[in-house]
mmCIF file of C-alpha atoms in Angstrom:
data_model
loop_
_atom_site.group_PDB
_atom_site.id
_atom_site.type_symbol
_atom_site.label_atom_id
_atom_site.label_comp_id
_atom_site.label_asym_id
_atom_site.label_seq_id
_atom_site.Cartn_x
_atom_site.Cartn_y
_atom_site.Cartn_z
ATOM 1 C CA MET A 115 9.091 17.715 14.427
ATOM 2 C CA LEU A 116 9.129 14.174 15.752
ATOM 3 C CA TYR A 117 9.200 12.983 19.365
ATOM 4 C CA ARG A 118 9.897 9.608 20.942
ATOM 5 C CA LEU A 119 7.355 8.813 23.627
ATOM 6 C CA SER A 120 8.471 7.900 27.128
ATOM 7 C CA LYS A 121 7.850 4.345 28.305
ATOM 8 C CA PRO A 122 5.021 5.301 30.691
ATOM 9 C CA THR A 123 3.284 7.195 27.869
ATOM 10 C CA GLN A 124 3.712 4.227 25.533
ATOM 11 C CA ALA A 125 2.235 1.937 28.169
ATOM 12 C CA GLU A 126 -0.767 4.223 28.548
ATOM 13 C CA LEU A 127 -1.305 4.420 24.783
ATOM 14 C CA LEU A 128 -1.247 0.647 24.460
ATOM 15 C CA LEU A 129 -4.350 0.594 26.644
ATOM 16 C CA GLN A 130 -6.149 2.752 24.097
ATOM 17 C CA PRO A 131 -7.552 1.438 20.800
ATOM 18 C CA GLU A 132 -5.992 2.425 17.504
ATOM 19 C CA SER A 133 -7.581 5.067 15.295
ATOM 20 C CA GLY A 134 -6.458 3.030 12.303
ATOM 21 C CA MET A 135 -3.907 0.380 11.411
ATOM 22 C CA GLY A 136 -0.698 1.388 13.149
ATOM 23 C CA TYR A 137 -1.620 4.839 14.398
ATOM 24 C CA GLN A 138 -3.617 6.804 16.943
ATOM 25 C CA LEU A 139 -4.892 10.337 16.848
ATOM 26 C CA ILE A 140 -4.942 11.837 20.321
ATOM 27 C CA LEU A 141 -5.369 15.041 22.260
ATOM 28 C CA ALA A 142 -2.914 15.356 25.136
ATOM 29 C CA ASN A 143 -0.900 17.624 27.365
ATOM 30 C CA THR A 144 2.868 17.529 27.523
ATOM 31 C CA LYS A 145 4.184 16.625 30.944
ATOM 32 C CA GLY A 146 6.190 19.292 32.718
ATOM 33 C CA GLY A 147 6.899 22.779 31.539
ATOM 34 C CA TYR A 148 4.258 24.830 29.779
ATOM 35 C CA GLN A 149 1.175 22.692 29.362
ATOM 36 C CA ARG A 150 -0.931 22.995 26.266
ATOM 37 C CA LYS A 151 -3.376 20.522 24.849
ATOM 38 C CA GLU A 152 -2.366 19.501 21.345
ATOM 39 C CA TYR A 153 -3.362 16.980 18.759
ATOM 40 C CA TYR A 154 -0.731 14.330 18.091
ATOM 41 C CA LEU A 155 -0.440 11.657 15.444
ATOM 42 C CA ILE A 156 1.007 8.642 17.248
ATOM 43 C CA LEU A 157 2.821 5.982 15.245
ATOM 44 C CA ASN A 158 3.159 2.496 16.683
ATOM 45 C CA THR A 159 2.681 3.971 20.213
ATOM 46 C CA GLU A 160 6.298 5.005 19.915
ATOM 47 C CA LEU A 161 6.556 8.234 17.969
ATOM 48 C CA ALA A 162 4.510 11.408 18.203
ATOM 49 C CA ILE A 163 4.048 14.128 15.606
ATOM 50 C CA PRO A 164 2.256 17.316 16.673
ATOM 51 C CA ILE A 165 -0.375 17.706 14.030
ATOM 52 C CA ASP A 166 -0.096 21.462 13.724
ATOM 53 C CA ARG A 167 3.514 20.981 12.535
ATOM 54 C CA ILE A 168 2.283 19.023 9.541
ATOM 55 C CA SER A 169 1.749 21.649 6.877
ATOM 56 C CA ASN A 170 1.238 19.296 3.971
ATOM 57 C CA ARG A 171 1.414 15.680 2.910
ATOM 58 C CA ILE A 172 5.017 16.095 1.798
ATOM 59 C CA THR A 173 6.072 17.206 5.281
ATOM 60 C CA LEU A 174 4.341 14.161 6.762
ATOM 61 C CA GLU A 175 6.109 11.867 4.299
ATOM 62 C CA ARG A 176 9.470 13.444 5.083
ATOM 63 C CA ILE A 177 8.972 13.106 8.832
ATOM 64 C CA MET A 178 7.995 9.464 8.496
ATOM 65 C CA ARG A 179 10.861 8.694 6.131
ATOM 66 C CA GLU A 180 13.335 10.203 8.582
ATOM 67 C CA SER A 181 11.860 8.271 11.466
ATOM 68 C CA THR A 182 12.225 4.996 9.622
ATOM 69 C CA TYR A 183 15.616 5.368 8.031
ATOM 70 C CA THR A 184 17.759 7.405 10.414
ATOM 71 C CA ASN A 185 19.143 6.660 13.833
ATOM 72 C CA LYS A 186 19.539 10.257 14.870
ATOM 73 C CA ASN A 187 18.539 11.017 18.420
ATOM 74 C CA ILE A 188 14.923 11.993 18.709
ATOM 75 C CA GLN A 189 13.806 14.129 21.643
ATOM 76 C CA SER A 190 11.792 12.257 24.240
ATOM 77 C CA ILE A 191 8.408 13.479 25.404
ATOM 78 C CA SER A 192 5.871 12.432 28.034
ATOM 79 C CA LEU A 193 2.188 13.068 27.549
ATOM 80 C CA THR A 194 -0.634 13.316 30.075
ATOM 81 C CA ASP A 195 -4.430 13.588 30.000
ATOM 82 C CA ILE A 196 -4.430 11.476 26.863
ATOM 83 C CA ALA A 197 -7.749 11.285 25.058
ATOM 84 C CA LEU A 198 -8.293 9.368 21.870
ATOM 85 C CA ASP A 199 -9.790 11.683 19.319
ATOM 86 C CA ASP A 200 -12.398 9.913 17.234
ATOM 87 C CA LYS A 201 -13.661 13.106 15.648
ATOM 88 C CA LYS A 202 -12.061 14.753 12.679
ATOM 89 C CA SER A 203 -8.900 16.653 13.513
ATOM 90 C CA PRO A 204 -8.662 20.357 12.764
ATOM 91 C CA LEU A 205 -6.110 19.745 10.018
ATOM 92 C CA PRO A 206 -7.555 18.891 6.587
ATOM 93 C CA LEU A 207 -4.452 16.972 5.567
ATOM 94 C CA VAL A 208 -4.718 14.611 8.515
ATOM 95 C CA ASN A 209 -8.435 14.200 7.877
ATOM 96 C CA GLU A 210 -7.669 13.201 4.333
ATOM 97 C CA PHE A 211 -4.935 10.855 5.421
ATOM 98 C CA LEU A 212 -6.801 9.231 8.239
ATOM 99 C CA PHE A 213 -10.537 9.442 7.728
ATOM 100 C CA SER A 214 -11.549 9.720 4.117
ATOM 101 C CA LYS A 215 -11.668 7.151 1.324
ATOM 102 C CA LYS A 216 -12.784 4.301 3.546
ATOM 103 C CA GLN A 217 -13.469 1.961 0.643
ATOM 104 C CA ALA A 218 -11.577 0.389 -2.234
ATOM 105 C CA ALA A 219 -9.759 2.827 -4.489
ATOM 106 C CA ARG A 220 -11.747 2.027 -7.610
ATOM 107 C CA LYS A 221 -14.950 3.043 -5.828
ATOM 108 C CA ASN A 222 -13.663 6.579 -5.215
ATOM 109 C CA HIS A 223 -13.485 9.552 -7.532
ATOM 110 C CA PRO A 224 -10.267 10.196 -9.447
ATOM 111 C CA GLU A 225 -8.071 13.089 -8.393
ATOM 112 C CA PRO A 226 -4.968 14.599 -9.976
ATOM 113 C CA ALA A 227 -1.515 13.798 -8.613
ATOM 114 C CA ASN A 228 0.408 16.831 -7.326
ATOM 115 C CA GLY A 229 3.681 15.909 -8.992
ATOM 116 C CA ILE A 230 5.530 15.574 -5.687
ATOM 117 C CA GLU A 231 3.829 12.794 -3.758
ATOM 118 C CA ARG A 232 5.410 9.357 -4.152
ATOM 119 C CA PHE A 233 3.853 5.926 -4.202
ATOM 120 C CA ILE A 234 5.268 2.469 -3.684
ATOM 121 C CA ARG A 235 4.405 -0.640 -5.641
ATOM 122 C CA LEU A 236 5.359 -3.856 -3.851
ATOM 123 C CA SER A 237 6.030 -7.013 -5.790
ATOM 124 C CA ALA A 238 7.413 -10.526 -5.612
ATOM 125 C CA TYR A 239 9.035 -9.957 -8.994
ATOM 126 C CA ASN A 240 11.911 -7.771 -10.117
ATOM 127 C CA ASN A 241 10.519 -8.012 -13.650
ATOM 128 C CA ASP A 242 7.138 -6.720 -12.504
ATOM 129 C CA PHE A 243 5.147 -6.497 -15.718
ATOM 130 C CA ARG A 244 3.293 -3.408 -14.573
ATOM 131 C CA ILE A 245 6.485 -1.403 -14.542
ATOM 132 C CA ASP A 246 7.282 -0.211 -18.048
ATOM 133 C CA ARG A 247 11.054 0.136 -17.657
ATOM 134 C CA ALA A 248 11.583 1.330 -21.213
ATOM 135 C CA ASN A 249 9.375 4.362 -20.632
ATOM 136 C CA LYS A 250 9.849 4.471 -16.861
ATOM 137 C CA ARG A 251 6.178 4.461 -16.042
ATOM 138 C CA LEU A 252 3.416 2.455 -14.406
ATOM 139 C CA LEU A 253 1.042 0.769 -16.830
ATOM 140 C CA PRO A 254 -2.680 1.563 -16.845
ATOM 141 C CA GLY A 255 -4.853 -0.412 -14.471
ATOM 142 C CA SER A 256 -2.160 -0.796 -11.810
ATOM 143 C CA TYR A 257 -2.154 -0.559 -8.039
ATOM 144 C CA ALA A 258 0.315 0.859 -5.577
ATOM 145 C CA THR A 259 0.227 2.131 -2.033
ATOM 146 C CA THR A 260 1.117 5.547 -0.655
ATOM 147 C CA GLU A 261 4.635 6.125 0.595
ATOM 148 C CA ILE A 262 3.155 7.052 3.969
ATOM 149 C CA ASP A 263 1.303 3.758 4.251
ATOM 150 C CA TYR A 264 4.375 1.810 3.111
ATOM 151 C CA LEU A 265 6.443 3.532 5.820
ATOM 152 C CA LEU A 266 3.727 2.764 8.401
ATOM 153 C CA CYS A 267 3.810 -0.866 7.314
ATOM 154 C CA ARG A 268 7.601 -1.039 7.759
ATOM 155 C CA LYS A 269 7.581 0.875 11.026
ATOM 156 C CA ASN A 270 4.977 -1.409 12.561
ATOM 157 C CA ASN A 271 6.566 -4.569 11.116
ATOM 158 C CA ASP A 272 3.231 -5.296 9.501
ATOM 159 C CA ASP A 273 2.947 -8.136 7.051
ATOM 160 C CA PRO A 274 2.387 -6.430 3.670
ATOM 161 C CA VAL A 275 0.635 -9.532 2.338
ATOM 162 C CA GLU A 276 -1.958 -9.111 5.100
ATOM 163 C CA ARG A 277 -2.100 -5.321 4.936
ATOM 164 C CA TYR A 278 -2.611 -5.179 1.173
ATOM 165 C CA ALA A 279 -4.678 -8.402 1.027
ATOM 166 C CA LEU A 280 -2.357 -10.103 -1.424
ATOM 167 C CA PRO A 281 -2.616 -13.732 -2.495
ATOM 168 C CA ASN A 282 -1.084 -16.331 -0.171
ATOM 169 C CA ASP A 283 1.337 -17.268 -2.867
ATOM 170 C CA TYR A 284 3.031 -13.879 -2.672
ATOM 171 C CA LYS A 285 6.242 -12.946 -0.929
ATOM 172 C CA ILE A 286 7.213 -9.304 -1.303
ATOM 173 C CA LYS A 287 10.799 -8.992 -2.467
ATOM 174 C CA TYR A 288 10.889 -5.669 -4.328
ATOM 175 C CA GLY A 289 9.529 -2.169 -4.094
ATOM 176 C CA PHE A 290 9.136 0.301 -6.943
ATOM 177 C CA ILE A 291 9.020 4.030 -6.317
ATOM 178 C CA ILE A 292 6.553 5.907 -8.496
ATOM 179 C CA GLN A 293 6.270 9.692 -8.551
ATOM 180 C CA PRO A 294 3.381 10.603 -10.850
ATOM 181 C CA LYS A 295 3.525 13.885 -12.695
ATOM 182 C CA SER A 296 1.209 16.720 -11.818
ATOM 183 C CA GLY A 297 -2.141 15.916 -13.361
ATOM 184 C CA ASP A 298 -1.714 12.131 -13.600
ATOM 185 C CA SER A 299 -5.017 10.704 -12.447
ATOM 186 C CA LEU A 300 -5.312 8.415 -9.434
ATOM 187 C CA GLN A 301 -7.954 7.013 -7.103
ATOM 188 C CA ARG A 302 -7.299 6.577 -3.392
ATOM 189 C CA GLY A 303 -8.865 4.063 -1.080
ATOM 190 C CA ILE A 304 -8.436 1.408 1.568
ATOM 191 C CA VAL A 305 -7.660 -2.217 0.745
ATOM 192 C CA GLU A 306 -10.802 -4.211 1.361
ATOM 193 C CA PRO A 307 -10.583 -7.762 2.760
ATOM 194 C CA ALA A 308 -9.669 -10.259 0.050
ATOM 195 C CA ASN A 309 -7.704 -13.475 -0.412
ATOM 196 C CA GLU A 310 -8.583 -14.356 3.202
ATOM 197 C CA LYS A 311 -6.624 -11.289 4.353
ATOM 198 C CA GLN A 312 -7.936 -8.343 6.339
ATOM 199 C CA GLY A 313 -6.504 -5.567 4.174
ATOM 200 C CA GLY A 314 -6.785 -2.113 5.719
ATOM 201 C CA GLY A 315 -3.718 -0.603 4.066
ATOM 202 C CA ALA A 316 -3.942 2.373 1.747
ATOM 203 C CA GLU A 317 -4.263 1.578 -1.926
ATOM 204 C CA VAL A 318 -4.036 3.787 -4.967
ATOM 205 C CA TYR A 319 -5.314 2.803 -8.378
ATOM 206 C CA PHE A 320 -3.965 4.305 -11.579
ATOM 207 C CA GLU A 321 -6.586 3.645 -14.230
ATOM 208 C CA LYS A 322 -4.538 5.403 -16.893
ATOM 209 C CA GLY A 323 -1.147 4.539 -15.469
ATOM 210 C CA THR A 324 1.442 7.260 -15.000
ATOM 211 C CA SER A 325 3.379 9.545 -17.316
ATOM 212 C CA ILE A 326 6.733 8.712 -18.864
ATOM 213 C CA GLY A 327 9.605 9.174 -16.465
ATOM 214 C CA THR A 328 7.583 8.584 -13.292
ATOM 215 C CA PHE A 329 9.139 5.272 -12.314
ATOM 216 C CA ILE A 330 12.010 6.478 -10.132
ATOM 217 C CA GLN A 331 13.776 3.344 -8.928
ATOM 218 C CA ASP A 332 13.333 -0.125 -7.512
ATOM 219 C CA PHE A 333 14.701 -1.437 -4.221
ATOM 220 C CA PRO A 334 14.935 -4.779 -2.440
ATOM 221 C CA TYR A 335 12.286 -5.313 0.239
ATOM 222 C CA GLU A 336 13.939 -6.938 3.215
ATOM 223 C CA MET B 205 1.092 -28.364 -0.034
ATOM 224 C CA PRO B 206 3.647 -26.943 -2.465
ATOM 225 C CA LEU B 207 2.370 -24.246 -4.800
ATOM 226 C CA ARG B 208 1.540 -25.381 -8.325
ATOM 227 C CA THR B 209 1.971 -22.816 -11.021
ATOM 228 C CA LEU B 210 2.117 -22.575 -14.759
ATOM 229 C CA ASN B 211 4.017 -20.034 -16.812
ATOM 230 C CA ILE B 212 1.528 -18.421 -19.144
ATOM 231 C CA PRO B 213 2.529 -18.195 -22.823
ATOM 232 C CA ALA B 214 4.033 -14.813 -23.660
ATOM 233 C CA ASN B 215 1.168 -13.723 -25.907
ATOM 234 C CA PHE B 216 -1.347 -14.139 -23.066
ATOM 235 C CA SER B 217 1.005 -12.406 -20.625
ATOM 236 C CA LYS B 218 1.251 -9.380 -22.876
ATOM 237 C CA LEU B 219 -2.522 -9.310 -23.159
ATOM 238 C CA LEU B 220 -3.066 -9.566 -19.407
ATOM 239 C CA ALA B 221 -0.563 -6.784 -18.755
ATOM 240 C CA LYS B 222 -2.858 -4.487 -20.733
ATOM 241 C CA PHE B 223 -5.853 -5.255 -18.539
ATOM 242 C CA PRO B 224 -6.494 -3.836 -15.042
ATOM 243 C CA GLU B 225 -5.249 -5.632 -11.972
ATOM 244 C CA SER B 226 -7.612 -6.990 -9.349
ATOM 245 C CA GLY B 227 -5.135 -5.944 -6.652
ATOM 246 C CA MET B 228 -1.443 -5.104 -6.381
ATOM 247 C CA GLY B 229 0.313 -7.684 -8.519
ATOM 248 C CA TYR B 230 -2.491 -10.095 -9.326
ATOM 249 C CA GLN B 231 -5.506 -10.613 -11.524
ATOM 250 C CA TRP B 232 -8.489 -12.932 -11.316
ATOM 251 C CA VAL B 233 -8.960 -14.728 -14.634
ATOM 252 C CA LYS B 234 -10.956 -17.414 -16.365
ATOM 253 C CA VAL B 235 -8.928 -20.003 -18.297
ATOM 254 C CA ILE B 236 -10.531 -21.598 -21.327
ATOM 255 C CA LEU B 237 -8.920 -24.692 -22.754
ATOM 256 C CA LYS B 238 -8.894 -25.868 -26.358
ATOM 257 C CA ASN B 239 -11.134 -28.789 -25.374
ATOM 258 C CA GLY B 240 -13.775 -26.338 -24.125
ATOM 259 C CA ALA B 241 -13.163 -26.792 -20.418
ATOM 260 C CA ILE B 242 -13.450 -23.580 -18.408
ATOM 261 C CA PHE B 243 -11.557 -22.851 -15.221
ATOM 262 C CA PRO B 244 -12.987 -19.741 -13.546
ATOM 263 C CA LYS B 245 -11.642 -17.667 -10.699
ATOM 264 C CA HIS B 246 -7.962 -18.437 -11.036
ATOM 265 C CA LYS B 247 -5.210 -16.125 -9.936
ATOM 266 C CA VAL B 248 -2.486 -14.855 -12.217
ATOM 267 C CA LEU B 249 0.563 -13.285 -10.591
ATOM 268 C CA ASN B 250 2.574 -10.664 -12.431
ATOM 269 C CA SER B 251 0.445 -11.234 -15.553
ATOM 270 C CA SER B 252 2.580 -14.297 -16.176
ATOM 271 C CA ILE B 253 2.168 -17.007 -13.540
ATOM 272 C CA LEU B 254 -1.080 -18.936 -13.301
ATOM 273 C CA VAL B 255 -1.728 -20.437 -9.887
ATOM 274 C CA LEU B 256 -3.212 -23.883 -10.300
ATOM 275 C CA GLU B 257 -5.659 -25.567 -8.003
ATOM 276 C CA GLU B 258 -5.205 -29.119 -6.776
ATOM 277 C CA THR B 259 -7.564 -30.556 -9.336
ATOM 278 C CA ASP B 260 -6.180 -28.652 -12.338
ATOM 279 C CA HIS B 261 -4.384 -30.851 -14.812
ATOM 280 C CA PHE B 262 -3.481 -28.985 -17.967
ATOM 281 C CA SER B 263 -0.419 -27.456 -19.531
ATOM 282 C CA GLU B 264 0.178 -24.097 -21.210
ATOM 283 C CA LEU B 265 -0.256 -25.825 -24.583
ATOM 284 C CA ASP B 266 -3.860 -26.684 -23.673
ATOM 285 C CA ILE B 267 -4.853 -23.049 -23.174
ATOM 286 C CA LEU B 268 -7.109 -21.499 -25.807
ATOM 287 C CA THR B 269 -7.542 -18.146 -24.124
ATOM 288 C CA ILE B 270 -7.422 -16.349 -20.776
ATOM 289 C CA GLU B 271 -10.037 -13.762 -19.870
ATOM 290 C CA LEU B 272 -10.188 -11.327 -17.010
ATOM 291 C CA GLU B 273 -12.895 -12.165 -14.462
ATOM 292 C CA LYS B 274 -15.368 -9.341 -14.040
#
């Protein structure tokens, strides 16, 4: 479930610091009607997702994809008694998304892909050499970002070159969707500052690449 | 200042594509020329495009080998 925040609520949230790049984690009451304090994930001070409605990472990805790509009317909501929550939320998924892996991907332990989660590789080149088109896979030693982080980047009109600390000489023109198979190994982390860029986006490193058939499609990045 | 780049010979490209990236879409490499000159800490984009610095003056034919920077 996704809500669009009222203008007064947006104005109040802009006075609060971010919890991370492009989002805030807050505890708040809904204005009017039955009042109940709930945790919300706020995106770009504009959209609110009640955290207890997020049952898994896939649900979060779906909600964010819908918020970016559709124009369907989203119910408006006003929040009161807003408090920024700098402690871990009660939902493990959100903890994992927001608070863990605060260093470069290669410094973190590998974990298996779940076979459903998707990742996005951004590139200046349609003939990106890390995409093995013959076998439809990502080559070993390659980086991508999470679909959630990519959607956050688009939603917030962030500069991907800054967010993913890419070389100055780079202009993102293409995206490649990767859906690793269950058991493909990956390492999650946060892009550390590099190339005179601040980084801060999510990065995922595939030391062994991905299985055959995991490169889904490419798309123009506009 | 316009960007100066060099297309890396295909054999080196294929080699670089087998090595890990330093970040999404780029690698830090050391270029060693046939005359022995070494050019450390250079960026290669897409395993195929070497970004030259202002003071670099060599062509792809001058390259002996390209190694990944540790």
